[in-house]
Coordinates of C-alpha atoms in Angstrom, one line a residue:
X606 CA -21.7 -17.2 -5.6
X607 CA -19.1 -14.6 -5.2
X608 CA -16.3 -16.6 -3.7
X609 CA -13.4 -17.8 -5.7
X610 CA -11.6 -21.1 -5.4
X611 CA -9.7 -21.2 -2.2
X612 CA -6.4 -22.2 -3.8
X613 CA -6.1 -20.4 -7.1
X614 CA -8.7 -17.5 -7.1
X615 CA -10.6 -18.9 -10.1
X616 CA -14.3 -19.4 -10.0
X617 CA -15.0 -22.5 -8.0
X618 CA -17.5 -25.2 -8.5
X619 CA -19.4 -24.3 -5.4
X620 CA -17.7 -21.2 -4.8
X621 CA -15.1 -22.3 -2.3
X622 CA -14.0 -25.8 -3.0
X623 CA -11.8 -26.4 -6.0
X624 CA -11.6 -25.0 -9.5
X625 CA -13.9 -25.7 -12.4
X626 CA -11.3 -27.8 -14.1
X627 CA -10.6 -29.6 -10.9
X628 CA -6.9 -28.5 -10.9
X629 CA -5.4 -27.8 -7.5
X630 CA -2.1 -26.0 -7.9
X631 CA 0.4 -26.3 -5.1
X632 CA 1.6 -23.6 -2.9
X633 CA 5.1 -22.4 -3.3
X634 CA 6.6 -21.2 0.0
X635 CA 10.0 -20.8 -1.3
X636 CA 9.6 -17.6 -3.6
X637 CA 12.0 -14.8 -2.6
X638 CA 10.6 -11.7 -0.9
X639 CA 10.0 -8.4 -2.8
X640 CA 12.6 -5.9 -2.1
X641 CA 10.8 -2.6 -2.0
X642 CA 13.8 -0.3 -2.4
X643 CA 15.2 -2.2 -5.5
X644 CA 11.7 -2.8 -7.2
X645 CA 10.7 -1.1 -10.4
X646 CA 7.9 0.5 -8.7
X647 CA 10.0 2.6 -6.3
X648 CA 10.5 6.3 -6.9
X649 CA 14.3 6.1 -8.1
X650 CA 14.8 9.9 -7.5
X651 CA 13.6 9.5 -3.8
X652 CA 15.5 6.3 -3.3
X653 CA 18.7 7.9 -4.7
X654 CA 18.5 11.0 -2.6
X655 CA 17.9 8.9 0.5
X656 CA 20.7 6.6 -0.2
X657 CA 23.1 9.5 -0.9
X658 CA 22.5 10.8 2.7
X659 CA 22.7 7.6 4.4
X660 CA 26.0 6.7 2.6
X661 CA 27.5 10.1 3.6
X662 CA 26.9 9.3 7.3
X663 CA 28.7 5.9 7.0
X664 CA 28.4 3.1 9.5
X665 CA 29.7 5.0 12.5
X666 CA 27.4 7.9 11.9
X667 CA 24.4 5.8 11.5
X668 CA 25.1 4.0 14.8
X669 CA 25.5 7.4 16.4
X670 CA 22.2 8.6 15.2
X671 CA 20.5 5.3 16.2
X672 CA 21.7 5.9 19.7
X673 CA 20.4 9.5 19.6
X674 CA 17.0 8.3 18.6
X675 CA 16.8 5.7 21.4
X676 CA 17.8 8.6 23.8
X677 CA 15.1 10.9 22.3
X678 CA 12.4 8.3 22.8
X679 CA 13.4 7.8 26.3
X680 CA 13.4 11.5 27.1
X681 CA 10.0 11.9 25.6
X682 CA 8.6 8.8 27.4
X683 CA 7.4 7.3 24.0
X684 CA 7.2 3.7 25.2
X685 CA 5.4 0.3 24.6
X686 CA 5.0 -2.3 27.2
X687 CA 6.6 -5.5 26.2
X688 CA 6.5 -8.5 28.6
X689 CA 5.4 -6.3 31.5
X690 CA 8.2 -3.7 30.9
X691 CA 8.0 -0.4 29.3
X692 CA 10.6 0.3 26.5
X693 CA 10.9 2.6 23.6
X694 CA 9.3 1.2 20.5
X695 CA 12.4 0.7 18.2
X696 CA 12.5 3.1 15.5
X697 CA 14.7 2.4 12.3
X698 CA 16.6 5.3 10.9
X699 CA 15.7 4.2 7.3
X700 CA 12.2 5.3 6.3
X701 CA 10.1 3.3 4.0
X702 CA 9.2 5.0 0.8
X703 CA 5.8 4.6 -1.1
X704 CA 5.2 6.4 -4.3
X705 CA 2.2 8.5 -5.0
X706 CA 0.9 5.9 -7.4
X707 CA 1.3 3.0 -4.8
X708 CA -0.4 5.1 -2.2
X709 CA -3.4 5.8 -4.4
X710 CA -4.2 2.1 -4.7
X711 CA -3.9 1.6 -1.0
X712 CA -6.0 4.4 -0.2
X713 CA -8.8 3.5 -2.4
X714 CA -8.5 -0.1 -1.4
X715 CA -8.8 0.8 2.3
X716 CA -11.8 3.0 1.7
X717 CA -13.6 0.5 -0.3
X718 CA -13.1 -2.1 2.3
X719 CA -14.3 0.0 5.1
X720 CA -17.4 1.1 3.2
X721 CA -18.3 -2.5 2.7
X722 CA -17.7 -3.5 6.3
X723 CA -19.8 -0.6 7.5
X724 CA -22.6 -1.9 5.5
X725 CA -22.1 -5.4 6.8
X726 CA -22.2 -4.3 10.4
X727 CA -25.3 -2.3 9.8
X728 CA -27.1 -5.2 8.2
X729 CA -25.8 -7.8 10.7
X730 CA -27.2 -5.7 13.7
X731 CA -30.2 -4.9 11.6
X732 CA -32.2 -6.7 8.7
X733 CA -29.5 -9.5 8.4
X734 CA -30.0 -9.9 4.7
X735 CA -26.4 -10.9 4.2
X736 CA -27.2 -14.1 6.2
X737 CA -30.5 -14.6 4.5
X738 CA -28.8 -14.5 1.1
X739 CA -26.1 -16.9 2.0
X740 CA -23.0 -14.5 1.5
X741 CA -21.7 -15.2 4.9
X742 CA -22.4 -18.6 6.7
X743 CA -24.7 -17.9 9.6
X744 CA -22.9 -20.4 11.7
X745 CA -19.8 -18.3 11.4
X746 CA -21.6 -15.2 12.9
X747 CA -23.5 -17.0 15.4
X748 CA -20.4 -18.6 16.9
X749 CA -18.2 -15.6 16.8
X750 CA -17.2 -14.3 20.4
X751 CA -17.5 -10.8 19.1
X752 CA -21.0 -11.0 17.9
X753 CA -23.0 -9.2 20.6
X754 CA -26.8 -9.7 20.6
X755 CA -27.1 -6.8 23.1
X756 CA -25.8 -4.5 20.3
X757 CA -28.6 -5.5 17.9
X758 CA -30.9 -2.6 17.1
X759 CA -28.5 0.4 18.2
X760 CA -28.4 2.9 15.7
X761 CA -25.4 5.3 15.7
X762 CA -26.4 9.0 15.5
X763 CA -24.7 9.5 12.1
X764 CA -24.7 5.9 11.0
X765 CA -21.1 5.1 11.5
X766 CA -19.9 2.1 13.4
X767 CA -16.3 2.1 12.3
X768 CA -15.0 5.5 13.3
X769 CA -11.3 4.3 13.3
X770 CA -9.8 1.4 11.4
X771 CA -6.4 -0.1 11.0
X772 CA -6.1 -2.4 8.0
X773 CA -3.0 -4.6 8.1
X774 CA -1.5 -5.0 4.5
X775 CA 1.6 -7.0 3.3
X776 CA 3.4 -6.9 0.0
X777 CA 3.7 -10.4 -1.6
X778 CA 6.5 -11.8 -3.5
X779 CA 5.3 -10.1 -6.7
X780 CA 5.1 -6.6 -5.0
X781 CA 1.3 -6.6 -4.8
X782 CA -0.2 -5.1 -1.7
X783 CA -2.8 -7.6 0.0
X784 CA -4.9 -7.4 3.1
X785 CA -3.7 -9.6 6.1
X786 CA -6.3 -8.6 8.7
X787 CA -8.9 -6.0 9.4
X788 CA -8.8 -4.1 12.9
X789 CA -12.2 -2.4 13.6
X790 CA -12.3 -2.5 17.4
X791 CA -9.3 -0.5 18.9
X792 CA -6.5 -0.5 16.4
X793 CA -3.2 0.8 18.1
X794 CA -0.2 2.3 16.7
X795 CA -1.2 5.6 15.3
X796 CA 0.6 7.5 17.9
X797 CA 3.9 6.0 16.9
X798 CA 3.2 7.1 13.3
X799 CA 3.2 10.6 14.5
X800 CA 6.0 10.4 16.9
X801 CA 8.3 8.5 14.4
X802 CA 8.0 11.4 12.2
X803 CA 8.9 13.9 14.8
X804 CA 11.7 11.8 16.1
X805 CA 13.3 11.3 12.6
X806 CA 13.0 15.0 11.8
X807 CA 14.6 15.8 15.0
X808 CA 17.5 13.4 14.8
X809 CA 18.0 13.0 11.1
X810 CA 16.8 16.1 9.4
X811 CA 18.9 15.9 6.4
X812 CA 17.1 12.9 4.8
X813 CA 14.1 15.2 4.3
X814 CA 15.9 17.4 1.9
X815 CA 14.9 17.1 -1.7
X816 CA 12.0 14.8 -0.7
X817 CA 8.2 15.6 -1.0
X818 CA 6.8 13.9 2.1
X819 CA 3.1 14.1 2.8
X820 CA 2.4 15.2 6.3
X821 CA 0.8 13.2 9.0
X822 CA 0.4 15.6 11.8
X823 CA -3.4 16.3 11.2
X824 CA -4.5 12.9 12.3
X825 CA -5.7 14.2 15.9
X826 CA -7.9 16.9 14.2
X827 CA -9.4 14.4 11.8
X828 CA -10.1 12.1 14.6
X829 CA -11.7 14.8 16.7
X830 CA -13.7 15.9 13.7
X831 CA -15.1 12.5 13.2
X832 CA -15.9 11.9 16.9
X833 CA -17.7 15.3 17.0
X834 CA -19.7 14.3 14.0
X835 CA -20.7 11.3 15.7
X836 CA -22.3 13.0 18.7
X837 CA -26.0 12.5 19.5
X838 CA -28.4 14.9 17.7
X839 CA -29.3 18.2 19.3
X840 CA -26.1 18.5 21.3
X841 CA -24.6 22.0 20.5
X842 CA -21.1 21.4 22.2
X843 CA -20.4 17.8 22.5
X844 CA -18.1 16.5 25.2
X845 CA -15.6 14.0 23.9
X846 CA -13.6 11.7 26.3
X847 CA -11.0 8.8 25.6
X848 CA -11.7 5.8 27.9
X849 CA -8.7 3.9 28.7
X850 CA -8.3 0.8 30.9
X851 CA -5.5 2.4 32.9
X852 CA -1.8 3.0 33.1
X853 CA -1.0 -0.8 33.1
X854 CA -2.5 -1.3 29.6
X855 CA 0.3 -1.8 26.9
X856 CA -1.1 1.0 24.8
X857 CA -1.6 3.6 27.5
X858 CA 0.9 5.9 26.0
X859 CA -1.3 6.1 22.8
X860 CA -4.4 6.9 24.9
X861 CA -2.9 9.5 26.6
X862 CA -1.3 10.9 23.5
X863 CA -4.5 11.1 21.5
X864 CA -6.3 12.7 24.4
X865 CA -3.7 15.3 24.9
X866 CA -3.5 16.0 21.1
X867 CA -7.3 16.2 20.8
X868 CA -7.6 18.5 23.9
X869 CA -10.1 16.1 25.4
X870 CA -10.3 14.3 28.7
X871 CA -8.5 10.8 29.5
X872 CA -10.7 8.9 31.7
X873 CA -11.0 5.5 33.2
X874 CA -14.2 3.6 34.1
X875 CA -14.1 4.8 37.7
X876 CA -14.3 8.4 36.4
X877 CA -17.6 7.8 34.8
X878 CA -21.1 6.9 35.9
X879 CA -24.5 6.5 34.2
X880 CA -27.7 8.2 35.5
X881 CA -31.1 8.4 33.6
X882 CA -29.4 7.0 30.4
X883 CA -26.8 9.6 30.4
X884 CA -23.1 9.3 31.0
X885 CA -21.5 11.5 33.4
X886 CA -17.8 12.3 34.1
X887 CA -16.7 13.2 37.9
X888 CA -14.8 16.4 37.8
X889 CA -13.7 18.9 40.5
X890 CA -16.5 21.2 39.5
X891 CA -19.1 18.6 39.5
X892 CA -20.6 16.1 37.1
X893 CA -20.3 16.8 33.3
X894 CA -22.1 15.0 30.6
X895 CA -20.2 12.9 28.1
X896 CA -21.6 12.7 24.6
X897 CA -19.0 10.7 22.7
X898 CA -16.7 8.0 24.2
X899 CA -13.7 7.0 22.3
X900 CA -13.2 3.8 24.2
X901 CA -10.0 1.7 24.0
X902 CA -11.6 -1.0 26.2
X903 CA -12.6 -4.4 24.8
X904 CA -16.4 -5.1 24.5
X905 CA -16.3 -7.8 27.3
X906 CA -15.1 -5.1 29.8
X907 CA -17.1 -2.1 28.7
X908 CA -20.4 -2.6 30.6
X909 CA -20.7 -5.1 33.5
X910 CA -24.4 -5.0 33.2
X911 CA -24.4 -6.8 29.8
X912 CA -21.0 -8.4 29.6
X913 CA -18.5 -9.5 32.0
X914 CA -20.1 -8.8 35.5
X915 CA -16.7 -8.7 37.2
X916 CA -15.3 -5.9 35.1
X917 CA -13.8 -3.1 37.0
X918 CA -12.9 -1.3 33.9
X919 CA -16.2 -0.3 32.3
X920 CA -19.2 1.7 33.1
X921 CA -22.5 0.0 34.3
X922 CA -25.5 1.2 32.2
X923 CA -23.3 2.5 29.2
X924 CA -24.9 0.2 26.6
X925 CA -28.4 1.4 27.8
X926 CA -27.3 5.0 27.5
X927 CA -26.0 4.2 23.9
X928 CA -29.3 2.5 23.1
X929 CA -31.2 5.6 24.3
X930 CA -29.0 7.8 21.8
X931 CA -27.6 9.8 24.8
X932 CA -23.8 8.8 24.2
X933 CA -21.9 7.4 21.2
X934 CA -19.5 4.6 21.8
X935 CA -16.7 4.8 19.2
X936 CA -15.8 2.2 17.9
X937 CA -19.4 0.8 18.2
X938 CA -20.0 -2.3 20.4
X939 CA -20.0 -5.6 18.4
X940 CA -17.6 -4.4 15.6
X941 CA -15.3 -7.4 16.3
X942 CA -17.7 -9.7 14.4
X943 CA -16.5 -8.1 11.1
X944 CA -12.8 -8.5 11.9
X945 CA -13.1 -11.9 13.1
X946 CA -10.4 -14.0 11.4
X947 CA -13.0 -16.5 10.3
X948 CA -15.0 -13.8 8.6
X949 CA -12.1 -12.4 6.8
X950 CA -12.2 -14.8 3.8
X951 CA -15.6 -13.5 2.9
X952 CA -14.8 -9.8 2.7
X953 CA -14.2 -9.9 -0.9
X954 CA -17.7 -11.3 -1.4
X955 CA -19.0 -8.6 1.0
X956 CA -17.5 -5.9 -1.2
X957 CA -19.3 -7.4 -4.4
X958 CA -22.4 -7.9 -2.4
X959 CA -22.8 -4.5 -1.0
X960 CA -20.9 -2.3 -3.5
X961 CA -21.0 -4.4 -6.6
X962 CA -17.3 -3.7 -7.2
X963 CA -14.3 -5.9 -7.5
X964 CA -11.8 -5.6 -4.5
X965 CA -9.0 -3.3 -5.1
X966 CA -6.9 -5.0 -2.5
X967 CA -7.0 -8.7 -2.7
X968 CA -7.1 -11.1 0.4
X969 CA -4.3 -13.4 1.2
X970 CA -5.3 -16.9 0.4
X971 CA -7.1 -18.1 3.4
X972 CA -8.7 -21.4 4.4
X973 CA -11.9 -22.0 6.3
X974 CA -11.0 -24.9 8.5
X975 CA -14.7 -25.7 9.2
X976 CA -14.9 -26.7 5.5
X977 CA -14.1 -30.5 5.3
X978 CA -12.1 -30.3 1.9
X979 CA -10.2 -27.1 2.9
X980 CA -9.3 -28.6 6.3
X981 CA -8.0 -31.8 4.5
X982 CA -6.1 -29.7 2.1
X983 CA -4.4 -27.6 4.9
X984 CA -3.8 -30.7 7.1
X985 CA -1.7 -32.3 4.3
X986 CA 0.4 -29.0 4.1
X987 CA 0.8 -27.6 7.7
X988 CA 4.5 -27.1 6.9
X989 CA 3.8 -24.7 4.2
X990 CA 1.0 -22.7 6.1
X991 CA 0.7 -20.0 8.7
X992 CA -1.9 -21.1 11.4
X993 CA -3.6 -18.4 13.5
X994 CA -6.1 -18.7 16.2
X995 CA -9.2 -16.6 15.4
X996 CA -9.3 -15.0 18.8
X997 CA -5.6 -14.3 18.9
X998 CA -3.9 -10.9 18.4
X999 CA -0.4 -9.4 18.7
X1000 CA 0.9 -12.5 16.9
X1001 CA 0.3 -14.7 20.0
X1002 CA -0.4 -18.3 19.2
X1003 CA 0.7 -17.9 15.6
X1004 CA 2.5 -20.9 14.0
X1005 CA 4.7 -20.6 11.0
X1006 CA 4.6 -24.0 9.5
X1007 CA 8.1 -24.2 8.1
X1008 CA 9.6 -22.9 11.3
X1009 CA 7.8 -25.6 13.5
X1010 CA 9.1 -28.9 14.5
X1011 CA 7.2 -32.2 13.5
X1012 CA 6.0 -32.6 17.0
X1013 CA 4.6 -29.1 17.1
X1014 CA 2.7 -29.6 13.8
X1015 CA 1.4 -32.9 15.0
X1016 CA 0.0 -31.2 18.2
X1017 CA -1.2 -28.4 16.1
X1018 CA -3.2 -30.8 13.9
X1019 CA -4.9 -32.4 16.7
X1020 CA -6.0 -28.9 17.9
X1021 CA -7.4 -28.0 14.5
X1022 CA -9.3 -31.3 14.3
X1023 CA -10.7 -30.7 17.8
X1024 CA -11.6 -27.0 17.2
X1025 CA -11.7 -26.2 13.5
X1026 CA -13.7 -22.9 14.3
X1027 CA -10.8 -21.6 16.3
X1028 CA -8.2 -21.6 13.5
X1029 CA -7.6 -20.2 10.2
X1030 CA -4.7 -21.1 7.6
X1031 CA -3.0 -18.8 5.3
X1032 CA -0.4 -19.6 2.8
X1033 CA 3.1 -18.3 3.8
X1034 CA 3.9 -15.1 2.3
X1035 CA 7.4 -13.8 2.2
X1036 CA 6.7 -10.4 3.4
X1037 CA 8.6 -7.6 1.4
X1038 CA 11.9 -6.4 2.8
X1039 CA 13.3 -2.8 3.4
X1040 CA 16.8 -1.9 4.2
X1041 CA 17.1 -1.7 8.1
X1042 CA 19.8 -0.6 10.3
X1043 CA 21.3 -3.5 12.3
X1044 CA 23.9 -3.9 15.0
X1045 CA 27.1 -2.2 14.0
X1046 CA 25.5 0.4 11.6
X1047 CA 25.3 -2.0 8.6
X1048 CA 22.1 -2.0 6.5
X1049 CA 20.5 -5.2 5.8
X1050 CA 17.0 -6.5 4.5
X1051 CA 14.2 -7.0 7.0
X1052 CA 10.6 -8.1 6.6
X1053 CA 7.9 -5.3 7.0
X1054 CA 4.1 -5.1 7.0
X1055 CA 2.0 -1.8 6.9
X1056 CA -1.0 -0.8 9.0
X1057 CA -2.7 2.2 7.4
X1058 CA -5.2 4.1 9.7
X1059 CA -8.4 5.5 8.4
X1060 CA -11.1 7.8 10.1
X1061 CA -14.8 7.8 9.1
X1062 CA -16.8 10.9 9.8
X1063 CA -19.9 9.7 8.0
X1064 CA -19.4 11.7 4.8
X1065 CA -15.8 11.0 4.2
X1066 CA -13.1 8.4 5.0
X1067 CA -9.7 9.9 5.6
X1068 CA -6.7 7.6 5.3
X1069 CA -3.6 8.8 7.1
X1070 CA -0.8 9.0 4.4
X1071 CA 1.7 6.5 5.6
X1072 CA 0.6 4.3 8.5
X1073 CA 2.6 2.2 10.8
X1074 CA 5.3 0.1 9.1
X1075 CA 6.3 -2.7 11.4
X1076 CA 9.7 -4.6 11.0
X1077 CA 10.9 -7.9 12.0
X1078 CA 14.1 -7.1 13.5
X1079 CA 15.6 -10.8 13.7
X1080 CA 17.0 -11.9 10.4
X1081 CA 14.5 -14.0 8.4
X1082 CA 11.7 -13.6 10.9
X1083 CA 8.2 -13.0 9.5
X1084 CA 6.6 -11.9 12.7
X1085 CA 6.6 -8.0 12.8
X1086 CA 4.3 -7.4 15.8
X1087 CA 5.5 -4.9 18.2
X1088 CA 4.3 -7.2 21.1
X1089 CA 6.6 -9.8 19.7
X1090 CA 9.7 -7.5 19.7
X1091 CA 9.3 -5.9 16.3
X1092 CA 10.3 -2.4 15.5
X1093 CA 8.8 0.3 13.3
X1094 CA 9.9 2.6 10.5
X1095 CA 8.7 6.2 9.4
X1096 CA 6.6 5.6 6.4
X1097 CA 6.7 8.2 3.7
X1098 CA 4.1 8.7 1.1
X1099 CA 5.6 10.8 -1.6
X1100 CA 3.6 13.4 -3.4
X1101 CA 3.5 13.7 -7.1
X1102 CA 6.5 15.7 -8.4
X1103 CA 4.4 17.2 -11.2
X1104 CA 2.2 19.0 -8.6
X1105 CA 3.1 21.7 -6.0
X1106 CA 0.2 21.2 -3.7
X1107 CA -1.1 17.7 -4.2
X1108 CA 0.2 16.6 -1.0
X1109 CA -1.9 19.0 0.9
X1110 CA -5.5 17.9 1.4
X1111 CA -8.0 20.4 0.1
X1112 CA -10.2 20.3 3.3
X1113 CA -7.4 20.0 5.7
X1114 CA -8.7 20.7 9.3
X1115 CA -7.8 23.7 11.4
X1116 CA -5.7 22.7 14.5
X1117 CA -7.6 23.4 17.7
X1118 CA -4.4 23.6 19.8
X1119 CA -1.7 26.0 19.2
X1120 CA 1.5 24.2 18.1
X1121 CA 4.6 25.0 16.1
X1122 CA 3.5 25.5 12.5
X1123 CA 3.8 22.3 10.4
X1124 CA 5.8 24.0 7.8
X1125 CA 8.6 24.8 10.4
X1126 CA 11.1 22.0 10.5
X1127 CA 11.7 20.5 13.8
X1128 CA 15.5 21.5 13.5
X1129 CA 17.7 22.6 10.6
X1130 CA 20.8 20.7 11.7
X1131 CA 21.2 17.2 13.2
X1132 CA 21.9 17.0 16.8
X1133 CA 25.4 16.4 17.7
X1134 CA 27.0 13.5 19.6
X1135 CA 28.9 13.9 22.9
X1136 CA 32.2 13.9 21.3
X1137 CA 31.1 16.5 18.5
X1138 CA 29.9 18.7 21.4
X1139 CA 33.2 18.5 23.1
X1140 CA 35.1 19.4 19.9
X1141 CA 32.6 22.1 19.2
X1142 CA 33.1 23.6 22.8
X1143 CA 36.8 23.2 22.4
X1144 CA 36.9 25.2 19.1
X1145 CA 34.6 27.8 20.3
X1146 CA 36.8 28.5 23.5
X1147 CA 39.8 28.7 21.3
X1148 CA 38.1 31.5 19.1
X1149 CA 36.7 33.4 22.3
X1150 CA 40.2 34.4 23.0
X1151 CA 40.2 37.0 20.1
X1152 CA 42.8 37.3 17.4
X1153 CA 45.4 34.6 17.3
X1154 CA 48.9 35.6 18.5
X1155 CA 51.5 36.7 15.9

């Protein structure tokens, strides 16, 4: 067996339930969090330069810039829906720094994970040898709400099912990056990565001086290249479209942003129809065929013929068109089974099974609650666990054991005993902290995670250097989700100082849309506050009078 002991990671007696020596170490949930800016792994020169700039601004200056960045987001319409209300996604002024060495580990780990999960999905919707060989329990796959038999036998034109992935990472108490979750359906947040960089360069340009920050602006071109590569064979000029649920979706800003930056159509289900296994788009010049559909709609709503018949978001007949090879759906239908939280504990085994490699990025200790021994272990330690519903997302339904009351834990235990398939448990990890601007312009540590985004074109997997750093704004909170009120940080991946060109990818795509050159900074000087502008105006009016009187 490939699975280690579920407690300590050493080889188990039966692969999952306990160590060879029978020892069961405890779980220490009191370890202090890793402080990224103070760690030995941090780039001291980059941290020093950043600290000097921030200290020079002082508390009042930082507070002024924070107000400017909020105003910038409001003017640009960069919003996120929280509790039914559109609001700017809070961006912290202090960027997160990742050294070139740290990023290499993350990049290679993400690529390895996606390669294995791609092979898993191809196998699962094909020969299913992974189930016959007992690597993943058949019961977990069969009971997954994201496993769709309707998708069995559909072969993507270039073999890619995971066109876009967002792998959630955290940094544990020792500073080691580990995988918290895989997102292989419609991972959101990449638009904020790009806009965060633009906003910070606009409002706080001086922090970029003396820093070698790898660019992120090429992501839309990378994504469009991958979507074009996934077009059905024989199509000379593929038509790509982004399928959104509509303006009331929490991530609609991102859908519109990506369509605009790729130069493709943003459509809703009512804009499309199927005829003769071909997807058509209604336009003022008549119907146009669609060959690649970057959908941002869940499987259940995608095609009312095969899934929910009451769906008004999808396109009837879409799955038949995909099966006929006339349209490519990205990401593929049925991907959700590979990022099912109940499957997550088995991903290290999948990497070894398909690639014959050890995982570069470890999993967080996770417990399969359908296993009697593991369930008993967890129920005895609920106050030292994080409990997650397997069909939950955005942090909804999550219970952090040491923050819950005895009554809440008791009720949770009953729910787990009633439906063990519906839950997983992970040990509490004190997420690493980064300095964050809080009320009053002071800097204080706040917990963060990281979601790197990867794009797979069938030949190469590109990992956007940086990703979305989410930050838990309340002091001590471990819930970083944007849908739970979390904020974000601009994430800097620093290039090697020894190299002059290493930060530029050798096969960087050519932008299809005319924009300001990436080498041109958004602005040279920081914007001024209202008071500064008044003083500047007053000074200039005084100088306009010519030479001073004698």
